[in-house]
Coordinates of C-alpha atoms and ligand atoms in Angstrom, one line a residue:
M25 CA 13.6 -29.2 23.0
K26 CA 14.6 -29.4 19.4
Y27 CA 12.2 -29.3 16.4
D28 CA 12.5 -29.7 12.7
I29 CA 10.4 -26.7 12.1
I30 CA 9.0 -24.1 14.4
F31 CA 6.2 -21.7 13.4
V32 CA 6.0 -18.5 15.4
G33 CA 2.5 -17.2 15.3
G34 CA -0.2 -19.8 14.6
G35 CA -2.3 -18.0 12.0
Q36 CA -3.1 -18.7 8.3
A37 CA 0.5 -18.9 7.1
S38 CA 1.5 -21.3 9.8
V39 CA -1.5 -23.7 9.9
F40 CA -1.3 -24.2 6.1
G41 CA 2.6 -24.4 6.3
A42 CA 2.3 -27.0 9.1
Y43 CA -0.3 -28.9 7.0
E44 CA 2.1 -29.0 4.0
A45 CA 5.1 -30.0 6.1
I46 CA 3.4 -32.9 8.0
N47 CA 1.7 -34.2 4.9
K48 CA 4.9 -34.2 2.9
N49 CA 7.0 -35.7 5.8
P50 CA 4.9 -37.3 8.6
N51 CA 8.1 -37.9 10.7
L52 CA 8.8 -34.2 11.2
K53 CA 8.8 -32.7 14.7
I54 CA 6.8 -29.5 14.3
M55 CA 5.9 -26.8 16.9
V56 CA 3.4 -24.0 16.4
I57 CA 3.7 -21.2 19.0
D58 CA 0.9 -18.7 19.5
K59 CA 0.2 -15.9 22.0
G60 CA -3.6 -16.6 22.0
Q61 CA -5.7 -19.6 22.8
M62 CA -6.3 -22.8 20.9
L63 CA -9.2 -22.3 18.4
D64 CA -11.9 -24.0 20.5
K65 CA -11.2 -21.7 23.4
R66 CA -11.1 -18.5 21.3
I67 CA -14.4 -16.9 22.3
C68 CA -14.9 -13.2 21.9
P69 CA -17.2 -12.0 24.9
K70 CA -18.8 -9.5 22.5
E71 CA -20.7 -12.4 20.9
K72 CA -22.6 -12.8 24.2
L73 CA -22.4 -9.3 25.7
G74 CA -22.8 -7.3 22.5
K75 CA -19.9 -5.0 23.2
C76 CA -16.1 -5.2 23.4
V77 CA -14.8 -5.7 26.9
K78 CA -11.1 -5.1 25.9
C79 CA -9.7 -8.5 26.8
P80 CA -5.9 -8.4 27.5
T81 CA -5.4 -10.7 24.5
C82 CA -8.1 -10.0 21.9
A83 CA -9.6 -13.3 20.7
I84 CA -10.5 -11.8 17.3
I85 CA -6.9 -11.3 16.2
Y86 CA -4.8 -13.5 18.6
G87 CA -5.0 -17.3 18.8
V88 CA -4.4 -20.4 16.8
S89 CA -5.6 -20.0 13.2
G90 CA -5.0 -16.3 13.4
A91 CA -7.1 -13.3 12.3
G92 CA -8.7 -15.7 9.7
A93 CA -10.7 -17.4 12.4
Y94 CA -12.9 -14.4 12.8
S95 CA -12.6 -13.1 9.3
D96 CA -15.2 -13.3 6.6
S97 CA -12.8 -15.6 4.8
K98 CA -13.1 -14.3 1.3
F99 CA -10.5 -16.4 -0.4
N100 CA -9.2 -14.5 -3.5
M101 CA -7.9 -16.8 -6.2
D102 CA -5.5 -14.4 -7.9
Y103 CA -2.0 -13.1 -7.1
R104 CA -3.2 -9.5 -7.6
V105 CA -5.2 -9.5 -4.3
G106 CA -3.9 -10.2 -0.8
G107 CA -0.3 -9.1 -1.1
D108 CA 2.6 -8.8 -3.6
V109 CA 4.8 -11.8 -3.0
H110 CA 4.7 -12.4 -6.7
T111 CA 7.2 -9.5 -7.0
I112 CA 9.9 -11.8 -5.5
T113 CA 8.6 -15.1 -6.8
S114 CA 6.4 -15.2 -9.9
K115 CA 2.8 -14.6 -10.8
S116 CA 2.4 -18.2 -12.1
L117 CA 3.9 -19.8 -8.9
V118 CA 1.6 -17.7 -6.7
N119 CA -1.5 -18.6 -8.7
E120 CA -0.6 -22.3 -8.8
T121 CA -0.1 -22.3 -5.0
I122 CA -3.3 -20.4 -4.5
Q123 CA -5.0 -23.1 -6.5
Y124 CA -3.2 -25.7 -4.3
V125 CA -4.6 -24.0 -1.2
S126 CA -8.1 -23.8 -2.5
D127 CA -7.9 -27.6 -3.2
I128 CA -7.0 -28.1 0.5
Y129 CA -10.1 -26.0 1.3
K130 CA -12.1 -28.4 -0.9
N131 CA -10.6 -31.4 0.8
F132 CA -12.0 -30.1 4.0
G133 CA -15.5 -29.8 2.5
F134 CA -15.6 -26.2 1.0
D135 CA -16.3 -26.5 -2.7
D136 CA -18.6 -23.5 -3.3
E137 CA -18.3 -22.2 -6.8
P138 CA -16.1 -19.0 -6.7
T139 CA -18.0 -15.8 -7.6
G140 CA -16.9 -13.3 -10.3
L141 CA -15.9 -15.9 -13.0
V142 CA -18.4 -15.1 -15.8
Y143 CA -19.5 -11.6 -16.7
N144 CA -23.2 -10.8 -17.2
E145 CA -24.7 -7.5 -18.4
E146 CA -24.9 -6.0 -14.9
M147 CA -21.2 -6.8 -14.3
E148 CA -20.3 -5.3 -17.6
L149 CA -22.1 -2.1 -16.6
I150 CA -20.2 -1.9 -13.4
K151 CA -16.9 -2.5 -15.3
R152 CA -17.8 0.2 -17.8
R153 CA -18.6 2.8 -15.1
C154 CA -15.3 2.0 -13.5
I155 CA -13.5 2.6 -16.8
E156 CA -15.4 5.9 -17.3
N157 CA -14.3 7.1 -13.9
D158 CA -10.6 6.0 -13.9
I159 CA -11.2 3.2 -11.4
Q160 CA -9.3 0.0 -11.8
L161 CA -11.6 -3.0 -11.2
V162 CA -9.5 -5.9 -9.9
D163 CA -12.0 -8.6 -10.8
T164 CA -10.6 -11.9 -9.4
P165 CA -12.7 -15.0 -8.6
T166 CA -13.4 -15.3 -4.9
M167 CA -14.5 -18.2 -2.6
H168 CA -16.5 -17.1 0.4
L169 CA -16.6 -19.2 3.6
G170 CA -18.1 -16.6 6.0
T171 CA -17.0 -16.3 9.6
D172 CA -18.9 -19.4 10.6
G173 CA -17.6 -21.4 7.7
S174 CA -14.0 -20.4 8.3
R175 CA -14.2 -21.5 11.9
E176 CA -15.4 -24.9 10.7
L177 CA -12.6 -25.2 8.2
Y178 CA -9.9 -24.3 10.8
S179 CA -11.4 -26.7 13.4
K180 CA -11.1 -29.6 10.9
L181 CA -7.6 -28.4 9.9
I182 CA -6.3 -28.1 13.5
D183 CA -7.8 -31.4 14.5
T184 CA -5.9 -33.0 11.5
L185 CA -2.7 -31.3 12.5
L186 CA -3.0 -32.5 16.2
K187 CA -3.8 -36.1 15.0
K188 CA -0.7 -36.1 12.8
G189 CA 1.4 -35.1 15.8
V190 CA 2.0 -31.4 15.2
E191 CA 2.5 -29.7 18.7
F192 CA 0.9 -26.4 19.7
S193 CA 2.1 -24.1 22.4
S194 CA -0.7 -21.7 22.9
N195 CA -0.8 -18.8 25.4
S196 CA 2.9 -18.4 24.6
D197 CA 4.1 -14.9 24.0
F198 CA 7.1 -15.0 21.5
K199 CA 9.8 -12.8 23.0
D200 CA 13.0 -13.3 21.2
L201 CA 15.1 -15.3 18.6
I202 CA 18.3 -17.0 19.2
I203 CA 20.7 -16.3 16.4
E204 CA 24.3 -17.5 16.2
D205 CA 26.8 -16.8 13.4
G206 CA 24.0 -15.6 11.1
K207 CA 21.9 -18.8 11.6
V208 CA 18.7 -19.1 13.6
K209 CA 18.8 -21.5 16.5
G210 CA 15.7 -21.0 18.6
A211 CA 12.7 -19.0 19.7
V212 CA 12.2 -17.7 23.3
I213 CA 8.6 -17.6 24.6
E214 CA 7.0 -16.5 27.8
T215 CA 4.1 -18.4 29.4
K216 CA 2.4 -18.1 32.8
E217 CA 5.1 -20.6 34.0
G218 CA 7.9 -18.3 32.8
K219 CA 10.4 -18.2 29.9
K220 CA 11.1 -21.2 27.8
T221 CA 13.2 -21.8 24.6
F222 CA 12.3 -24.0 21.7
Y223 CA 15.2 -24.9 19.4
S224 CA 15.2 -25.4 15.7
D225 CA 17.4 -24.6 12.6
N226 CA 14.2 -23.7 10.7
I227 CA 11.9 -21.1 12.1
I228 CA 9.0 -19.5 10.2
T229 CA 7.8 -16.2 11.7
A230 CA 4.2 -15.3 10.8
L231 CA 3.0 -12.9 13.5
G232 CA 0.3 -11.3 11.4
R233 CA -0.6 -7.6 11.5
S234 CA -0.8 -7.8 15.3
G235 CA 2.8 -8.8 15.4
A236 CA 4.2 -6.5 12.7
K237 CA 5.6 -4.0 15.1
Q238 CA 7.3 -6.7 17.2
M239 CA 8.8 -8.2 14.0
M240 CA 10.3 -4.8 13.1
K241 CA 11.8 -4.5 16.6
M242 CA 13.2 -8.0 16.2
C243 CA 14.8 -7.0 12.9
Q244 CA 16.4 -3.9 14.5
T245 CA 17.7 -5.9 17.5
H246 CA 19.2 -8.7 15.5
G247 CA 20.2 -6.9 12.3
I248 CA 17.7 -8.9 10.2
G249 CA 17.2 -7.1 6.8
Y250 CA 14.1 -5.0 6.4
S251 CA 12.9 -1.7 5.0
A252 CA 10.2 0.7 6.0
G253 CA 7.1 -0.1 3.9
S254 CA 3.8 1.6 3.5
V255 CA 0.8 1.8 5.7
D256 CA -2.9 1.6 4.9
I257 CA -5.1 4.1 6.7
G258 CA -8.8 4.8 6.1
V259 CA -12.3 4.1 7.2
R260 CA -14.7 1.2 7.3
V261 CA -17.9 2.3 5.8
E262 CA -21.4 0.9 6.2
I263 CA -24.3 1.4 3.8
P264 CA -27.7 -0.3 3.4
D265 CA -27.4 -3.4 1.2
V266 CA -29.9 -2.0 -1.3
V267 CA -27.3 0.5 -2.5
M268 CA -24.7 -2.3 -3.1
K269 CA -27.1 -4.8 -4.4
T270 CA -25.7 -5.2 -7.9
I271 CA -22.1 -5.4 -6.8
N272 CA -22.9 -7.8 -3.9
K273 CA -25.0 -10.1 -6.1
N274 CA -22.6 -10.3 -9.0
F275 CA -19.1 -9.9 -7.5
Y276 CA -19.7 -10.4 -3.8
E277 CA -16.8 -8.0 -3.5
A278 CA -15.7 -5.5 -6.2
K279 CA -12.1 -4.6 -5.6
M280 CA -11.5 -1.1 -6.8
V281 CA -8.3 0.9 -7.0
F282 CA -8.3 4.7 -7.6
Y283 CA -5.6 7.3 -7.7
T284 CA -7.0 10.6 -6.3
K285 CA -6.9 13.6 -8.6
K286 CA -5.9 15.9 -5.8
Y287 CA -2.8 14.1 -4.4
N288 CA -2.3 11.2 -6.8
D289 CA -2.5 8.9 -3.7
K290 CA -3.7 5.3 -4.0
M291 CA -7.1 4.5 -2.6
R292 CA -8.7 1.1 -2.6
T293 CA -11.7 -0.8 -1.4
F294 CA -10.9 -3.7 0.8
C295 CA -12.7 -6.6 2.5
S296 CA -16.3 -5.9 1.6
N297 CA -18.9 -7.7 3.6
P298 CA -22.4 -7.9 2.1
S299 CA -25.1 -8.2 4.8
G300 CA -22.2 -8.1 7.3
F301 CA -21.3 -6.6 10.7
I302 CA -18.8 -4.0 11.8
A303 CA -16.1 -5.5 14.1
V304 CA -14.1 -3.4 16.5
E305 CA -10.8 -4.9 17.4
K306 CA -8.5 -4.0 20.2
H307 CA -5.1 -3.8 18.6
S308 CA -3.3 -2.8 21.8
D309 CA -4.2 -1.1 25.1
N310 CA -4.8 2.4 23.5
I311 CA -5.6 1.4 19.9
M312 CA -9.1 0.4 18.8
L313 CA -9.6 -0.3 15.1
A314 CA -12.6 -0.7 12.9
N315 CA -13.0 -3.9 10.8
G316 CA -15.8 -5.9 9.4
H317 CA -17.0 -9.4 8.7
A318 CA -20.0 -11.4 7.5
Y319 CA -21.5 -14.7 8.3
K320 CA -22.7 -17.3 5.9
N321 CA -25.9 -17.9 7.9
K322 CA -26.5 -14.8 9.9
K323 CA -27.3 -11.6 8.0
S324 CA -27.6 -7.9 8.6
T325 CA -29.2 -5.5 6.1
N326 CA -26.0 -3.5 5.7
T327 CA -22.8 -3.9 3.6
N328 CA -19.5 -2.8 5.1
L329 CA -16.2 -2.3 3.3
A330 CA -12.9 -0.5 4.0
L331 CA -11.7 2.5 2.0
L332 CA -8.0 2.6 2.5
C333 CA -5.3 5.1 1.6
T334 CA -1.9 3.6 1.0
K335 CA 0.7 5.9 2.4
S336 CA 4.4 5.5 1.7
F337 CA 6.8 8.2 3.0
T338 CA 9.9 9.7 1.6
E339 CA 13.3 10.2 3.4
P340 CA 14.2 11.0 6.1
F341 CA 10.9 9.7 7.6
N342 CA 11.0 6.0 8.3
Q343 CA 8.5 5.3 11.0
P344 CA 5.2 4.6 9.1
F345 CA 4.1 2.3 11.9
E346 CA 4.4 4.9 14.6
Y347 CA 2.7 7.4 12.4
A348 CA -0.4 5.2 11.9
A349 CA -0.4 4.2 15.6
S350 CA -0.4 7.8 16.7
I351 CA -3.4 8.5 14.5
A352 CA -5.2 5.5 16.0
K353 CA -4.3 6.5 19.5
M354 CA -5.8 9.9 19.0
S355 CA -9.1 8.5 17.9
T356 CA -9.1 6.0 20.7
M357 CA -8.4 8.8 23.1
L358 CA -11.3 10.9 21.7
T359 CA -13.7 8.1 22.0
G360 CA -12.6 6.8 25.4
G361 CA -11.6 3.4 23.9
K362 CA -14.0 2.9 21.0
V363 CA -14.0 3.9 17.3
L364 CA -15.4 7.1 15.9
C365 CA -18.5 7.0 13.7
Q366 CA -19.8 9.8 11.5
S367 CA -22.4 10.0 8.8
Y368 CA -21.1 11.2 5.4
G369 CA -23.8 13.9 5.6
D370 CA -22.4 15.3 8.8
L371 CA -18.8 15.0 7.6
K372 CA -19.7 17.1 4.5
A373 CA -21.6 19.6 6.6
G374 CA -18.6 20.0 8.9
R375 CA -20.4 19.0 12.1
R376 CA -20.0 16.1 14.4
S377 CA -22.5 13.2 14.3
T378 CA -24.8 12.7 17.3
E379 CA -27.0 9.7 18.1
E380 CA -30.0 11.9 17.6
R381 CA -28.9 12.9 14.1
M382 CA -27.9 9.3 13.2
S383 CA -31.4 8.1 14.2
R384 CA -32.8 10.2 11.3
L385 CA -30.9 8.0 8.8
N386 CA -32.0 5.0 6.8
I387 CA -29.3 2.9 8.4
E388 CA -28.8 1.2 11.8
P389 CA -25.2 0.7 12.9
T390 CA -24.4 -3.0 13.3
T391 CA -22.1 -2.4 16.3
D392 CA -22.4 -0.4 19.6
D393 CA -18.6 -0.1 20.0
Y394 CA -18.5 3.5 18.6
V395 CA -18.9 7.1 19.6
A396 CA -20.8 9.3 17.2
G397 CA -18.4 12.2 16.6
D398 CA -16.2 14.0 14.1
I399 CA -13.5 11.9 12.3
S400 CA -11.9 15.1 11.0
L401 CA -10.5 15.6 14.5
A402 CA -8.4 12.5 14.3
C403 CA -7.9 11.9 10.6
P404 CA -5.1 13.8 8.7
K405 CA -6.5 16.2 6.1
R406 CA -4.8 14.6 3.2
I407 CA -6.2 11.1 4.0
L408 CA -9.6 12.5 4.7
D409 CA -9.6 14.4 1.4
N410 CA -8.6 11.2 -0.4
I411 CA -11.4 9.3 1.4
M412 CA -14.0 11.9 0.4
E413 CA -12.8 12.0 -3.2
F414 CA -13.0 8.2 -3.4
I415 CA -16.5 8.2 -1.9
E416 CA -17.7 10.6 -4.6
V417 CA -16.2 8.6 -7.4
H418 CA -17.5 5.3 -6.0
D419 CA -20.9 7.0 -6.1
K420 CA -20.6 7.2 -9.9
V421 CA -20.2 3.4 -10.0
T422 CA -22.7 2.7 -7.2
P423 CA -25.3 5.4 -7.1
G424 CA -26.4 6.2 -3.6
F425 CA -22.9 5.4 -2.1
A426 CA -22.1 9.1 -1.3
S427 CA -25.4 9.6 0.5
N428 CA -26.0 11.0 4.0
D429 CA -26.7 7.4 5.0
L430 CA -23.1 6.3 4.5
L431 CA -21.6 5.7 8.0
L432 CA -17.8 6.1 8.3
Y433 CA -16.0 4.3 11.2
F434 CA -12.5 5.5 11.9
P435 CA -9.8 4.3 11.9
E436 CA -9.3 1.2 9.9
I437 CA -5.5 0.6 9.6
K438 CA -3.5 -2.2 8.2
F439 CA -0.2 -2.3 10.0
R440 CA 2.2 -4.0 7.8
S441 CA 4.7 -1.2 7.5
T442 CA 7.8 -3.4 7.8
R443 CA 8.9 -5.1 4.7
M444 CA 11.4 -7.8 5.6
T445 CA 14.2 -8.7 3.2
I446 CA 13.3 -12.2 2.0
D447 CA 14.3 -14.2 -1.0
S448 CA 12.0 -16.2 -3.3
N449 CA 11.9 -19.0 -0.7
M450 CA 10.7 -16.6 2.0
E451 CA 14.1 -16.9 3.8
T452 CA 15.3 -13.8 5.5
T453 CA 18.9 -12.5 5.7
V454 CA 19.4 -14.9 8.7
K455 CA 19.9 -18.5 7.6
G456 CA 17.0 -20.8 8.5
L457 CA 14.8 -17.9 9.5
Y458 CA 11.8 -17.5 7.2
S459 CA 9.0 -14.9 7.2
A460 CA 5.5 -15.4 5.9
G461 CA 2.1 -13.6 5.9
D462 CA 1.2 -10.1 7.0
S463 CA 4.1 -9.5 9.3
S464 CA 6.6 -10.1 6.4
G465 CA 5.2 -6.9 4.7
Y466 CA 4.4 -9.0 1.6
G467 CA 1.0 -10.2 2.6
S468 CA -2.4 -8.7 3.5
G469 CA -4.8 -11.6 2.9
L470 CA -5.5 -15.2 3.6
N471 CA -4.5 -16.4 0.2
I472 CA -1.0 -14.9 0.2
A473 CA -0.3 -15.8 3.8
A474 CA -1.1 -19.5 3.1
V475 CA 1.0 -19.4 -0.1
M476 CA 4.0 -17.9 1.8
G477 CA 3.8 -20.5 4.6
I478 CA 3.7 -23.3 2.0
L479 CA 6.6 -21.9 -0.1
A480 CA 8.8 -21.5 3.1
V481 CA 8.0 -25.1 4.1
R482 CA 8.9 -26.4 0.6
D483 CA 12.3 -24.8 0.9
I484 CA 12.9 -26.3 4.4
L485 CA 11.8 -29.7 3.2
K486 CA 14.5 -29.7 0.5
K487 CA 17.1 -29.0 3.2
I488 CA 16.1 -31.6 5.8
K489 CA 15.4 -34.5 3.3
Ligands
LIG514 C1 -11.9 -9.0 11.0 C2 -10.9 -9.4 9.8 C3 -11.5 -9.8 8.6 C4 -10.6 -10.2 7.6 N1 -11.2 -10.7 6.4 C5 -10.4 -11.2 5.4 C6 -11.0 -11.8 4.2 O1 -12.2 -11.9 4.1 N2 -10.2 -12.2 3.3 C7 -8.8 -12.2 3.4 O2 -8.1 -12.6 2.5 N3 -8.2 -11.6 4.5 C8 -9.0 -11.2 5.5 N4 -8.4 -10.6 6.6 C9 -7.0 -10.6 6.7 C10 -6.4 -12.0 7.0 O3 -7.1 -12.6 8.2 C11 -4.9 -12.0 7.2 O4 -4.3 -11.4 6.1 C12 -4.3 -13.4 7.5 O5 -4.9 -14.0 8.6 C13 -2.8 -13.2 7.7 O6 -2.3 -14.5 8.0 P1 -1.0 -14.5 8.9 O7 -0.6 -15.9 9.2 O8 0.1 -13.6 8.3 O9 -1.4 -13.8 10.3 P2 -2.5 -14.1 11.3 O10 -3.6 -15.0 10.7 O11 -3.0 -12.7 11.8 O12 -1.8 -14.8 12.5 C14 -0.8 -14.3 13.2 C15 -0.7 -15.0 14.5 O13 0.4 -14.6 15.3 C16 0.0 -14.6 16.6 N5 0.9 -13.7 17.4 C17 1.0 -12.4 17.2 N6 1.9 -11.9 18.1 C18 2.4 -13.0 18.8 C19 3.4 -13.1 19.8 N7 4.1 -12.1 20.3 N8 3.7 -14.4 20.2 C20 3.0 -15.5 19.7 N9 2.1 -15.4 18.8 C21 1.8 -14.1 18.3 C22 -1.4 -14.2 16.7 O14 -2.0 -14.7 17.9 C23 -2.0 -14.9 15.4 O15 -2.5 -16.1 15.6 C24 -9.2 -10.2 7.7 C25 -8.7 -9.8 8.9 C26 -9.5 -9.4 10.0 C27 -8.9 -9.0 11.3

């Protein structure tokens, strides 16, 4: 079967790309392939059972509408957050396209005023404390849909795509590309019924973080241009809302970047969820990762956020993905398939956390999918030193942050260590093959994934007019 455009991976980049394509040219034959279920069938058993049962295909990260369907859906309205595709396009194009995407959100009924636009005295104080402590505050306006709101948005979007004739092949594991004479020709998938090939001269791969490793292997097998990128390793921390009150109220999320004094490594806060919940995701059979989200209508009394260390490596090492995966495997082995949790007080005291000691704190974990233990057994010293230094400096901006009550869940890892070689239209070194979103190595957030999907489609539309 031949299509005008095939999207491989049905996440944020693809659904917004498909929306752009079918709106601009309603006659196009479009296929979206995804390993997981259609959105209405994506149900995480944890919602009912209260704990992760390790499904063969995790509904949180796999399935149509991608990782965004279970995300807190903070939509950052600035090129500086969510990736760095502006380095191959331009800042103004990325910002214009982000605005274009946010207008699509509005068309589907989400027109909440973004937070972080106008500074008041409390925000000025936070900014001043950041300046005093060598922290860069990346203060971009943010729309917040919440996990419930984002599901509603995607439901409406997918319904619209289906009504307009976009085809979806769910439960379809992408296995290979067909490339002839430097041009893409098709994508091979595997379903319960066996292998099948969909043909097209225009294929956009957007496999997300969950597919980053597979994308790297595909590059190696077919000689598609790529380079080894960096990897983000760290912890998800959880702290009572009262400590984060000023930041939460005024910024919703304050994105901070800090270069540690000890190693000059980059640390950053990421994906803060006021009154949110810890999410534990099964990345693969022996890798469990910490994450977090927040609902618009269901609240906890804790804020969670990631503290991530960006690690790039120098020659001859070129396997950042394997490095990060090995760390995650070690922690998953230590916990028998959960994530590690340790209070900051225990970490500083050099002892493991226990349930008994954790029960003396002012905080209740918002998940059961952890084992109280010692993260220093699994986290490399340099990364742990960086995390602890960042916690201490964060405390100067947010007094109480470096308290014994801070819970650290390990590991949180952002696997996007392959950086594909793409041009300003998202086209790879293979003609007709495009790469968008997290698996391209240029994206790490919803805003940039959607932008990349749309920019790739716009280039294809020029060719097939
Ligand atoms: C819990 C959580 C919270 C988050 N919160 C935020 C937030 O608040 N704000 C923000 O900007 N970002 C957030 N993110 C990140 C954001 O969701 C991603 O950056 C974004 O979804 C990337 O879009 P994408 O299209 O590149 O990939 P994804 O949306 O991840 O989609 C990739 C798709 O590829 C499919 N796939 C993978 N492998 C295969 C295969 N072999 N065959 C077929 N299909 C395959 C998957 O099923 C998936 O649907 C969060 C992520 C998580 C997990």
